[in-house]
């Protein structure tokens, strides 16, 4: 099943005055992230549960999006046009992505969603942040890798999505497991999923149209949210001469305090 933005109810459009502030490309000024009402957060929560994902539209300022696209293109070029992954806000220092990770409103929304998902009062844990750039011959190796995230909520910010050829759509089997009460349960889930046989079966099943994941076509400028911990997900490939770049903000590791987790790491 392929879902485009126009086919979903998961739409929260930021007013044009907020989405396109009159700022220079390299200036990072408010609003970094639009204020969402409690009702909008409730509706977003319901959409993630019902459809597998939610979308906040037109919430990345166009000037900042252009600056991020330039940043990504330079980083990939410096890496020989091959796959690149940058972790942490310091790896994207001076960009909108670093500023967004510190946005109080962005963190408030993610914290509120996680609180609704877990039924608990969630501390402000901050994000585990990654910038992924699929490109070159090595990019295909990072496609069709189905996995669970370690964090309850994943916020995905598309930066560059190929306009020609395969765009590297997000594939998802949404909300197939609960938040496990122990790290052992989480570990067993990952062992069953992250092995060669399971990965081959899932990839072949999708390519043969036997399995039907939700397919999300992403547009830069929007932010997509889903339960990364609960959903099996992967991405389709793009052509080697194109760049598919997304920033991922992971929020709330439910097993952060596990002694077993610390020992295994």
PDB file of C-alpha atoms in Angstrom:
ATOM      1  CA  UNK A   1       0.000   0.000   0.000  1.00  0.00           C
ATOM      2  CA  UNK A   2       1.473   3.327  -1.052  1.00  0.00           C
ATOM      3  CA  UNK A   3       0.376   6.422   0.804  1.00  0.00           C
ATOM      4  CA  UNK A   4       0.938   9.939  -0.450  1.00  0.00           C
ATOM      5  CA  UNK A   5       0.420  13.064   1.592  1.00  0.00           C
ATOM      6  CA  UNK A   6      -2.792  13.903  -0.216  1.00  0.00           C
ATOM      7  CA  UNK A   7      -4.280  10.495   0.665  1.00  0.00           C
ATOM      8  CA  UNK A   8      -3.876  10.790   4.428  1.00  0.00           C
ATOM      9  CA  UNK A   9      -5.588  12.687   7.185  1.00  0.00           C
ATOM     10  CA  UNK A  10      -2.251  13.218   8.883  1.00  0.00           C
ATOM     11  CA  UNK A  11      -1.823  16.798   7.815  1.00  0.00           C
ATOM     12  CA  UNK A  12      -0.932  19.798   9.963  1.00  0.00           C
ATOM     13  CA  UNK A  13      -0.030  22.712   7.742  1.00  0.00           C
ATOM     14  CA  UNK A  14       2.003  25.519   9.248  1.00  0.00           C
ATOM     15  CA  UNK A  15       0.811  28.999   8.234  1.00  0.00           C
ATOM     16  CA  UNK A  16       2.916  30.524   5.472  1.00  0.00           C
ATOM     17  CA  UNK A  17       4.153  33.253   7.801  1.00  0.00           C
ATOM     18  CA  UNK A  18       5.711  30.576  10.002  1.00  0.00           C
ATOM     19  CA  UNK A  19       6.856  28.224   7.274  1.00  0.00           C
ATOM     20  CA  UNK A  20       8.774  30.795   5.277  1.00  0.00           C
ATOM     21  CA  UNK A  21      10.300  33.487   7.497  1.00  0.00           C
ATOM     22  CA  UNK A  22      12.270  36.206   5.732  1.00  0.00           C
ATOM     23  CA  UNK A  23      15.737  35.141   6.861  1.00  0.00           C
ATOM     24  CA  UNK A  24      19.083  34.605   5.207  1.00  0.00           C
ATOM     25  CA  UNK A  25      19.996  31.042   4.342  1.00  0.00           C
ATOM     26  CA  UNK A  26      22.639  30.777   7.039  1.00  0.00           C
ATOM     27  CA  UNK A  27      20.638  32.560   9.736  1.00  0.00           C
ATOM     28  CA  UNK A  28      18.802  30.307  12.172  1.00  0.00           C
ATOM     29  CA  UNK A  29      15.977  32.259  13.732  1.00  0.00           C
ATOM     30  CA  UNK A  30      12.620  31.337  15.269  1.00  0.00           C
ATOM     31  CA  UNK A  31      10.354  29.628  14.577  1.00  0.00           C
ATOM     32  CA  UNK A  32      12.479  26.484  14.523  1.00  0.00           C
ATOM     33  CA  UNK A  33       9.387  24.339  14.962  1.00  0.00           C
ATOM     34  CA  UNK A  34       5.736  25.446  14.900  1.00  0.00           C
ATOM     35  CA  UNK A  35       3.742  25.524  18.145  1.00  0.00           C
ATOM     36  CA  UNK A  36       1.147  22.733  18.159  1.00  0.00           C
ATOM     37  CA  UNK A  37      -1.978  22.865  20.277  1.00  0.00           C
ATOM     38  CA  UNK A  38      -2.907  20.040  22.618  1.00  0.00           C
ATOM     39  CA  UNK A  39      -5.724  19.139  20.224  1.00  0.00           C
ATOM     40  CA  UNK A  40      -3.271  18.892  17.334  1.00  0.00           C
ATOM     41  CA  UNK A  41      -0.986  16.638  19.382  1.00  0.00           C
ATOM     42  CA  UNK A  42      -3.971  14.443  20.269  1.00  0.00           C
ATOM     43  CA  UNK A  43      -4.913  14.172  16.598  1.00  0.00           C
ATOM     44  CA  UNK A  44      -1.313  13.444  15.625  1.00  0.00           C
ATOM     45  CA  UNK A  45      -1.158  10.688  18.243  1.00  0.00           C
ATOM     46  CA  UNK A  46      -4.360   9.155  16.875  1.00  0.00           C
ATOM     47  CA  UNK A  47      -3.034   9.302  13.322  1.00  0.00           C
ATOM     48  CA  UNK A  48       0.197   7.510  14.241  1.00  0.00           C
ATOM     49  CA  UNK A  49      -1.818   4.762  15.935  1.00  0.00           C
ATOM     50  CA  UNK A  50      -4.314   4.466  13.078  1.00  0.00           C
ATOM     51  CA  UNK A  51      -2.149   4.955   9.972  1.00  0.00           C
ATOM     52  CA  UNK A  52       1.307   4.123  11.288  1.00  0.00           C
ATOM     53  CA  UNK A  53       2.692   7.624  10.889  1.00  0.00           C
ATOM     54  CA  UNK A  54       1.824  11.287  11.182  1.00  0.00           C
ATOM     55  CA  UNK A  55       2.920  14.303   9.179  1.00  0.00           C
ATOM     56  CA  UNK A  56       3.465  17.906  10.187  1.00  0.00           C
ATOM     57  CA  UNK A  57       3.504  19.799   6.914  1.00  0.00           C
ATOM     58  CA  UNK A  58       5.525  22.841   5.841  1.00  0.00           C
ATOM     59  CA  UNK A  59       7.254  23.171   9.185  1.00  0.00           C
ATOM     60  CA  UNK A  60      10.867  23.456   7.990  1.00  0.00           C
ATOM     61  CA  UNK A  61      11.700  27.017   6.871  1.00  0.00           C
ATOM     62  CA  UNK A  62      12.569  26.944   3.145  1.00  0.00           C
ATOM     63  CA  UNK A  63      15.774  28.915   3.647  1.00  0.00           C
ATOM     64  CA  UNK A  64      16.970  26.405   6.230  1.00  0.00           C
ATOM     65  CA  UNK A  65      15.962  23.480   4.021  1.00  0.00           C
ATOM     66  CA  UNK A  66      18.059  24.915   1.189  1.00  0.00           C
ATOM     67  CA  UNK A  67      21.011  25.360   3.539  1.00  0.00           C
ATOM     68  CA  UNK A  68      20.688  21.742   4.771  1.00  0.00           C
ATOM     69  CA  UNK A  69      20.528  20.463   1.210  1.00  0.00           C
ATOM     70  CA  UNK A  70      23.723  22.312   0.381  1.00  0.00           C
ATOM     71  CA  UNK A  71      25.347  20.931   3.553  1.00  0.00           C
ATOM     72  CA  UNK A  72      24.390  17.367   2.630  1.00  0.00           C
ATOM     73  CA  UNK A  73      25.613  17.691  -0.951  1.00  0.00           C
ATOM     74  CA  UNK A  74      28.988  18.974   0.233  1.00  0.00           C
ATOM     75  CA  UNK A  75      29.323  16.247   2.845  1.00  0.00           C
ATOM     76  CA  UNK A  76      28.506  13.487   0.355  1.00  0.00           C
ATOM     77  CA  UNK A  77      30.876  14.965  -2.230  1.00  0.00           C
ATOM     78  CA  UNK A  78      33.652  15.068   0.381  1.00  0.00           C
ATOM     79  CA  UNK A  79      32.912  11.381   1.065  1.00  0.00           C
ATOM     80  CA  UNK A  80      33.444  10.397  -2.558  1.00  0.00           C
ATOM     81  CA  UNK A  81      29.741  10.363  -3.381  1.00  0.00           C
ATOM     82  CA  UNK A  82      29.138   7.362  -1.104  1.00  0.00           C
ATOM     83  CA  UNK A  83      26.832   6.543   1.817  1.00  0.00           C
ATOM     84  CA  UNK A  84      27.318   8.764   4.837  1.00  0.00           C
ATOM     85  CA  UNK A  85      25.953   8.718   8.378  1.00  0.00           C
ATOM     86  CA  UNK A  86      26.541  11.489  10.920  1.00  0.00           C
ATOM     87  CA  UNK A  87      25.494  11.011  14.559  1.00  0.00           C
ATOM     88  CA  UNK A  88      24.810  13.645  17.180  1.00  0.00           C
ATOM     89  CA  UNK A  89      24.121  17.376  17.000  1.00  0.00           C
ATOM     90  CA  UNK A  90      27.813  18.264  16.957  1.00  0.00           C
ATOM     91  CA  UNK A  91      28.215  16.445  13.630  1.00  0.00           C
ATOM     92  CA  UNK A  92      25.807  18.960  12.061  1.00  0.00           C
ATOM     93  CA  UNK A  93      27.067  21.956  14.007  1.00  0.00           C
ATOM     94  CA  UNK A  94      25.789  25.321  12.812  1.00  0.00           C
ATOM     95  CA  UNK A  95      22.877  23.855  10.846  1.00  0.00           C
ATOM     96  CA  UNK A  96      19.135  23.859  11.364  1.00  0.00           C
ATOM     97  CA  UNK A  97      19.374  20.215  12.440  1.00  0.00           C
ATOM     98  CA  UNK A  98      21.533  21.127  15.414  1.00  0.00           C
ATOM     99  CA  UNK A  99      19.176  23.960  16.328  1.00  0.00           C
ATOM    100  CA  UNK A 100      16.067  21.780  15.941  1.00  0.00           C
ATOM    101  CA  UNK A 101      17.408  19.220  18.422  1.00  0.00           C
ATOM    102  CA  UNK A 102      17.507  21.991  21.043  1.00  0.00           C
ATOM    103  CA  UNK A 103      14.058  23.384  20.191  1.00  0.00           C
ATOM    104  CA  UNK A 104      11.912  23.417  23.338  1.00  0.00           C
ATOM    105  CA  UNK A 105       8.692  23.150  21.312  1.00  0.00           C
ATOM    106  CA  UNK A 106       9.930  20.200  19.247  1.00  0.00           C
ATOM    107  CA  UNK A 107      10.985  18.400  22.403  1.00  0.00           C
ATOM    108  CA  UNK A 108       7.664  19.233  24.074  1.00  0.00           C
ATOM    109  CA  UNK A 109       5.692  17.648  21.236  1.00  0.00           C
ATOM    110  CA  UNK A 110       7.867  14.508  21.191  1.00  0.00           C
ATOM    111  CA  UNK A 111       7.689  14.227  24.968  1.00  0.00           C
ATOM    112  CA  UNK A 112       3.895  14.603  24.938  1.00  0.00           C
ATOM    113  CA  UNK A 113       3.501  11.930  22.251  1.00  0.00           C
ATOM    114  CA  UNK A 114       5.736   9.519  24.163  1.00  0.00           C
ATOM    115  CA  UNK A 115       3.786  10.184  27.349  1.00  0.00           C
ATOM    116  CA  UNK A 116       0.560   9.265  25.595  1.00  0.00           C
ATOM    117  CA  UNK A 117       2.182   6.165  24.097  1.00  0.00           C
ATOM    118  CA  UNK A 118       3.570   4.849  27.384  1.00  0.00           C
ATOM    119  CA  UNK A 119       0.974   6.190  29.820  1.00  0.00           C
ATOM    120  CA  UNK A 120       3.760   7.653  31.959  1.00  0.00           C
ATOM    121  CA  UNK A 121       5.268  11.011  32.792  1.00  0.00           C
ATOM    122  CA  UNK A 122       8.215  11.189  30.409  1.00  0.00           C
ATOM    123  CA  UNK A 123      11.417  13.023  31.365  1.00  0.00           C
ATOM    124  CA  UNK A 124      12.997  15.400  28.891  1.00  0.00           C
ATOM    125  CA  UNK A 125      15.612  12.969  27.643  1.00  0.00           C
ATOM    126  CA  UNK A 126      16.715  14.838  24.556  1.00  0.00           C
ATOM    127  CA  UNK A 127      17.275  13.155  21.202  1.00  0.00           C
ATOM    128  CA  UNK A 128      19.508  10.543  19.715  1.00  0.00           C
ATOM    129  CA  UNK A 129      20.121  12.175  16.362  1.00  0.00           C
ATOM    130  CA  UNK A 130      21.400  10.771  13.051  1.00  0.00           C
ATOM    131  CA  UNK A 131      21.773  12.210   9.552  1.00  0.00           C
ATOM    132  CA  UNK A 132      21.682   9.473   6.867  1.00  0.00           C
ATOM    133  CA  UNK A 133      22.715  10.072   3.261  1.00  0.00           C
ATOM    134  CA  UNK A 134      22.136   7.232   0.786  1.00  0.00           C
ATOM    135  CA  UNK A 135      24.251   7.642  -2.319  1.00  0.00           C
ATOM    136  CA  UNK A 136      26.697   5.776  -4.516  1.00  0.00           C
ATOM    137  CA  UNK A 137      27.150   2.031  -4.783  1.00  0.00           C
ATOM    138  CA  UNK A 138      27.294   1.644  -0.998  1.00  0.00           C
ATOM    139  CA  UNK A 139      23.890   3.234  -0.511  1.00  0.00           C
ATOM    140  CA  UNK A 140      22.068   0.105  -1.705  1.00  0.00           C
ATOM    141  CA  UNK A 141      23.607  -1.891   1.147  1.00  0.00           C
ATOM    142  CA  UNK A 142      21.637   0.217   3.606  1.00  0.00           C
ATOM    143  CA  UNK A 143      18.287  -0.375   1.883  1.00  0.00           C
ATOM    144  CA  UNK A 144      15.716  -3.065   2.744  1.00  0.00           C
ATOM    145  CA  UNK A 145      17.253  -3.454   6.205  1.00  0.00           C
ATOM    146  CA  UNK A 146      14.150  -4.049   8.307  1.00  0.00           C
ATOM    147  CA  UNK A 147      14.531  -3.184  11.962  1.00  0.00           C
ATOM    148  CA  UNK A 148      13.000  -1.873  15.166  1.00  0.00           C
ATOM    149  CA  UNK A 149      14.374   1.331  16.636  1.00  0.00           C
ATOM    150  CA  UNK A 150      15.512   1.394  20.253  1.00  0.00           C
ATOM    151  CA  UNK A 151      13.494   4.536  20.946  1.00  0.00           C
ATOM    152  CA  UNK A 152       9.730   4.889  21.285  1.00  0.00           C
ATOM    153  CA  UNK A 153       9.293   7.783  18.829  1.00  0.00           C
ATOM    154  CA  UNK A 154      11.107   8.506  15.592  1.00  0.00           C
ATOM    155  CA  UNK A 155      10.814  11.902  13.930  1.00  0.00           C
ATOM    156  CA  UNK A 156      12.067  11.851  10.350  1.00  0.00           C
ATOM    157  CA  UNK A 157      13.074  15.024   8.504  1.00  0.00           C
ATOM    158  CA  UNK A 158      13.581  14.451   4.751  1.00  0.00           C
ATOM    159  CA  UNK A 159      16.232  16.765   3.315  1.00  0.00           C
ATOM    160  CA  UNK A 160      16.938  15.455  -0.184  1.00  0.00           C
ATOM    161  CA  UNK A 161      14.563  13.038  -1.933  1.00  0.00           C
ATOM    162  CA  UNK A 162      15.306  12.129  -5.573  1.00  0.00           C
ATOM    163  CA  UNK A 163      12.787  13.614  -7.993  1.00  0.00           C
ATOM    164  CA  UNK A 164      13.708  11.077 -10.694  1.00  0.00           C
ATOM    165  CA  UNK A 165      14.031   7.314 -10.396  1.00  0.00           C
ATOM    166  CA  UNK A 166      13.334   5.394  -7.168  1.00  0.00           C
ATOM    167  CA  UNK A 167      12.954   7.958  -4.369  1.00  0.00           C
ATOM    168  CA  UNK A 168      13.824   5.623  -1.492  1.00  0.00           C
ATOM    169  CA  UNK A 169      10.369   5.462   0.059  1.00  0.00           C
ATOM    170  CA  UNK A 170       9.957   4.572   3.716  1.00  0.00           C
ATOM    171  CA  UNK A 171       8.540   1.045   4.137  1.00  0.00           C
ATOM    172  CA  UNK A 172       6.724   0.186   7.328  1.00  0.00           C
ATOM    173  CA  UNK A 173       4.827  -2.580   9.067  1.00  0.00           C
ATOM    174  CA  UNK A 174       3.405  -0.289  11.720  1.00  0.00           C
ATOM    175  CA  UNK A 175       2.848  -0.966  15.388  1.00  0.00           C
ATOM    176  CA  UNK A 176       3.466  -4.722  15.315  1.00  0.00           C
ATOM    177  CA  UNK A 177       4.733  -5.007  18.893  1.00  0.00           C
ATOM    178  CA  UNK A 178       4.128  -3.249  22.227  1.00  0.00           C
ATOM    179  CA  UNK A 179       6.727  -1.381  24.233  1.00  0.00           C
ATOM    180  CA  UNK A 180       8.356  -4.281  26.050  1.00  0.00           C
ATOM    181  CA  UNK A 181       8.442  -4.186  29.844  1.00  0.00           C
ATOM    182  CA  UNK A 182      12.006  -5.484  29.898  1.00  0.00           C
ATOM    183  CA  UNK A 183      15.116  -5.191  27.793  1.00  0.00           C
ATOM    184  CA  UNK A 184      15.191  -8.996  27.427  1.00  0.00           C
ATOM    185  CA  UNK A 185      11.904  -8.929  25.509  1.00  0.00           C
ATOM    186  CA  UNK A 186      13.215  -6.161  23.282  1.00  0.00           C
ATOM    187  CA  UNK A 187      16.433  -8.078  22.670  1.00  0.00           C
ATOM    188  CA  UNK A 188      14.567 -11.223  21.653  1.00  0.00           C
ATOM    189  CA  UNK A 189      12.448  -9.233  19.195  1.00  0.00           C
ATOM    190  CA  UNK A 190      15.562  -7.801  17.592  1.00  0.00           C
ATOM    191  CA  UNK A 191      17.302 -11.173  17.377  1.00  0.00           C
ATOM    192  CA  UNK A 192      14.282 -12.641  15.577  1.00  0.00           C
ATOM    193  CA  UNK A 193      14.253  -9.741  13.122  1.00  0.00           C
ATOM    194  CA  UNK A 194      17.913  -8.871  12.647  1.00  0.00           C
ATOM    195  CA  UNK A 195      19.186 -12.087  11.119  1.00  0.00           C
ATOM    196  CA  UNK A 196      20.018 -13.092   7.566  1.00  0.00           C
ATOM    197  CA  UNK A 197      17.064 -15.430   7.018  1.00  0.00           C
ATOM    198  CA  UNK A 198      14.417 -13.008   8.260  1.00  0.00           C
ATOM    199  CA  UNK A 199      15.925 -10.156   6.264  1.00  0.00           C
ATOM    200  CA  UNK A 200      15.971 -12.229   3.058  1.00  0.00           C
ATOM    201  CA  UNK A 201      12.366 -13.344   3.554  1.00  0.00           C
ATOM    202  CA  UNK A 202      11.137  -9.812   4.223  1.00  0.00           C
ATOM    203  CA  UNK A 203      12.970  -8.311   1.252  1.00  0.00           C
ATOM    204  CA  UNK A 204      11.843 -11.040  -1.143  1.00  0.00           C
ATOM    205  CA  UNK A 205       8.301 -10.846   0.174  1.00  0.00           C
ATOM    206  CA  UNK A 206       8.152  -7.102  -0.452  1.00  0.00           C
ATOM    207  CA  UNK A 207       9.757  -7.281  -3.914  1.00  0.00           C
ATOM    208  CA  UNK A 208       7.435 -10.130  -4.946  1.00  0.00           C
ATOM    209  CA  UNK A 209       4.409  -8.165  -3.736  1.00  0.00           C
ATOM    210  CA  UNK A 210       3.573 -10.912  -1.247  1.00  0.00           C
ATOM    211  CA  UNK A 211       4.055  -8.620   1.737  1.00  0.00           C
ATOM    212  CA  UNK A 212       2.401  -5.224   1.657  1.00  0.00           C
ATOM    213  CA  UNK A 213       4.068  -2.674   3.938  1.00  0.00           C
ATOM    214  CA  UNK A 214       2.836   0.876   4.199  1.00  0.00           C
ATOM    215  CA  UNK A 215       4.899   2.863   1.708  1.00  0.00           C
ATOM    216  CA  UNK A 216       5.429   6.517   2.579  1.00  0.00           C
ATOM    217  CA  UNK A 217       6.518   8.964  -0.114  1.00  0.00           C
ATOM    218  CA  UNK A 218       8.265  11.809   1.704  1.00  0.00           C
ATOM    219  CA  UNK A 219       8.531  15.477   0.792  1.00  0.00           C
ATOM    220  CA  UNK A 220      11.268  17.795   2.125  1.00  0.00           C
ATOM    221  CA  UNK A 221       9.826  20.534   4.298  1.00  0.00           C
ATOM    222  CA  UNK A 222       7.577  18.186   6.265  1.00  0.00           C
ATOM    223  CA  UNK A 223       8.346  16.146   9.395  1.00  0.00           C
ATOM    224  CA  UNK A 224       7.125  12.559   9.719  1.00  0.00           C
ATOM    225  CA  UNK A 225       6.594  10.825  13.069  1.00  0.00           C
ATOM    226  CA  UNK A 226       6.038   7.141  13.858  1.00  0.00           C
ATOM    227  CA  UNK A 227       6.547   4.625  16.652  1.00  0.00           C
ATOM    228  CA  UNK A 228      10.013   3.468  15.611  1.00  0.00           C
ATOM    229  CA  UNK A 229      10.231   1.074  18.548  1.00  0.00           C
ATOM    230  CA  UNK A 230       6.987  -0.689  17.667  1.00  0.00           C
ATOM    231  CA  UNK A 231       7.202  -0.640  13.849  1.00  0.00           C
ATOM    232  CA  UNK A 232       9.306  -2.808  11.547  1.00  0.00           C
ATOM    233  CA  UNK A 233      10.656  -0.402   8.970  1.00  0.00           C
ATOM    234  CA  UNK A 234      13.246   0.066   6.235  1.00  0.00           C
ATOM    235  CA  UNK A 235      13.825   2.193   3.172  1.00  0.00           C
ATOM    236  CA  UNK A 236      13.802   1.423  -0.511  1.00  0.00           C
ATOM    237  CA  UNK A 237      16.958   2.252  -2.488  1.00  0.00           C
ATOM    238  CA  UNK A 238      17.616   5.179  -4.781  1.00  0.00           C
ATOM    239  CA  UNK A 239      19.853   5.304  -7.855  1.00  0.00           C
ATOM    240  CA  UNK A 240      23.607   5.474  -7.125  1.00  0.00           C
ATOM    241  CA  UNK A 241      23.989   8.912  -8.729  1.00  0.00           C
ATOM    242  CA  UNK A 242      21.237  10.408  -6.557  1.00  0.00           C
ATOM    243  CA  UNK A 243      21.163  11.400  -2.876  1.00  0.00           C
ATOM    244  CA  UNK A 244      18.428  10.399  -0.446  1.00  0.00           C
ATOM    245  CA  UNK A 245      19.069  12.200   2.814  1.00  0.00           C
ATOM    246  CA  UNK A 246      16.991  12.117   5.978  1.00  0.00           C
ATOM    247  CA  UNK A 247      17.599  13.331   9.524  1.00  0.00           C
ATOM    248  CA  UNK A 248      16.291  11.111  12.311  1.00  0.00           C
ATOM    249  CA  UNK A 249      15.443  12.306  15.809  1.00  0.00           C
ATOM    250  CA  UNK A 250      14.861   9.407  18.210  1.00  0.00           C
ATOM    251  CA  UNK A 251      13.136  10.115  21.511  1.00  0.00           C
ATOM    252  CA  UNK A 252      12.785   8.044  24.721  1.00  0.00           C
ATOM    253  CA  UNK A 253      14.702   4.804  25.086  1.00  0.00           C
ATOM    254  CA  UNK A 254      12.451   2.734  27.413  1.00  0.00           C
ATOM    255  CA  UNK A 255      15.383   0.508  28.405  1.00  0.00           C
ATOM    256  CA  UNK A 256      17.953   3.223  29.029  1.00  0.00           C
ATOM    257  CA  UNK A 257      18.320   2.115  32.658  1.00  0.00           C
ATOM    258  CA  UNK A 258      18.748  -1.590  31.928  1.00  0.00           C
ATOM    259  CA  UNK A 259      21.913  -3.052  33.455  1.00  0.00           C
ATOM    260  CA  UNK A 260      21.827  -5.880  30.895  1.00  0.00           C
ATOM    261  CA  UNK A 261      21.778  -3.358  28.072  1.00  0.00           C
ATOM    262  CA  UNK A 262      24.768  -1.534  29.518  1.00  0.00           C
ATOM    263  CA  UNK A 263      26.656  -4.808  29.957  1.00  0.00           C
ATOM    264  CA  UNK A 264      26.007  -5.940  26.379  1.00  0.00           C
ATOM    265  CA  UNK A 265      27.005  -2.574  24.963  1.00  0.00           C
TER     266      UNK A 265
END
